[in-house]
Each structure stands twice: as structure tokens, then as C-alpha cells.
Coordinates of C-alpha atoms in Angstrom, one line a residue:
X1036 CA -3.7 7.5 -7.5
X1037 CA -3.4 3.9 -6.5
X1038 CA -0.6 2.7 -4.2
X1039 CA 0.6 0.3 -7.0
X1040 CA 1.3 3.4 -9.2
X1041 CA 3.5 5.1 -6.6
X1042 CA 7.2 5.3 -7.4
X1043 CA 9.9 3.7 -5.1
X1044 CA 10.8 6.2 -2.3
X1045 CA 7.7 8.3 -2.7
X1046 CA 5.0 8.8 0.0
X1047 CA 1.3 9.1 0.1
X1048 CA -1.6 9.2 2.5
X1049 CA -4.2 6.4 2.4
X1050 CA -7.6 7.8 1.4
X1051 CA -9.8 4.7 0.9
X1052 CA -10.0 1.2 -0.5
X1053 CA -11.7 -0.2 -3.6
X1054 CA -12.2 -3.7 -2.3
X1055 CA -14.2 -4.2 0.9
X1056 CA -12.9 -7.7 1.7
X1057 CA -9.3 -6.7 1.0
X1058 CA -9.7 -3.5 3.1
X1059 CA -10.4 -5.5 6.2
X1060 CA -7.2 -7.5 5.7
X1061 CA -5.2 -4.3 5.0
X1062 CA -6.6 -2.4 8.0
X1063 CA -5.7 -5.3 10.3
X1064 CA -2.1 -5.0 9.0
X1065 CA -2.1 -1.2 9.9
X1066 CA -3.0 0.3 6.5
X1067 CA -5.6 2.7 7.9
X1068 CA -7.1 5.8 6.2
X1069 CA -5.0 8.9 7.0
X1070 CA -1.8 6.9 7.6
X1071 CA 1.3 7.8 5.6
X1072 CA 2.5 5.0 3.3
X1073 CA 5.6 4.7 1.2
X1074 CA 7.1 2.2 -1.3
X1075 CA 10.4 0.9 -0.1
X1076 CA 11.2 -1.7 -2.8
X1077 CA 9.7 -3.5 -5.8
X1078 CA 10.7 -7.0 -6.7
X1079 CA 12.5 -7.5 -10.1
X1080 CA 9.4 -8.7 -11.8
X1081 CA 7.2 -6.1 -10.1
X1082 CA 5.6 -8.3 -7.6
X1083 CA 5.6 -8.1 -4.5
X1084 CA 6.0 -4.6 -3.3
X1085 CA 7.7 -3.7 0.0
X1086 CA 5.9 -0.8 1.8
X1087 CA 6.3 1.1 5.0
X1088 CA 3.2 2.0 7.0
X1089 CA 2.7 2.9 10.7
X1090 CA 6.3 2.1 11.4
X1091 CA 6.1 -1.4 9.9
X1092 CA 7.5 -2.9 6.7
X1093 CA 5.0 -5.1 4.9
X1094 CA 5.0 -6.9 1.5
X1095 CA 1.9 -6.7 -0.7
X1096 CA 1.1 -8.2 -4.0
X1097 CA 0.6 -5.6 -6.7
X1098 CA -3.1 -6.7 -6.9
X1099 CA -3.5 -5.8 -3.1
X1100 CA -1.6 -2.5 -3.5
X1101 CA -4.0 -1.5 -6.4
X1102 CA -6.9 -1.6 -4.0
X1103 CA -5.4 1.3 -1.9
X1104 CA -6.3 4.8 -3.1
X1105 CA -4.1 7.6 -2.0
X1106 CA -4.8 11.3 -1.5

């Protein structure tokens, strides 16, 4: 399942990334394989998505979230 498909309030564990370039950016922000991640909010038009990972709240575009594969 992709992070972009996760419902608000649900949690998942980061397994891998589908985009090498984007994975570097996401890992620098704390989105590391094995970390628990959850969706906090979704903007009214569906973009961006507020997530919680490693104790931080981040905002990702839906396109960025779709590159994160969950266990």
C-alpha cells in the first residue's frame, strides 16, 4: 500500500520507496524505512497531506506520498 492511500488517523510502517531521487529527500526529512508513519490531515482538495513521522509533523504533496510504500 502507498502512503497516499492511507486513511486519516491510520498508521503504517515505511517499507521502501519507488523513486530514488525522492527517497533521498524523504529520508533527509526523517522518513526512514522501519519508521512508523501516520496521516494527520488531508487538505480539502486532497493535496497536501500532513503526516507524522519520527515525532515530527510534515506536509507532503500527494505525488511525494505516493512514492512511499508501506508494510
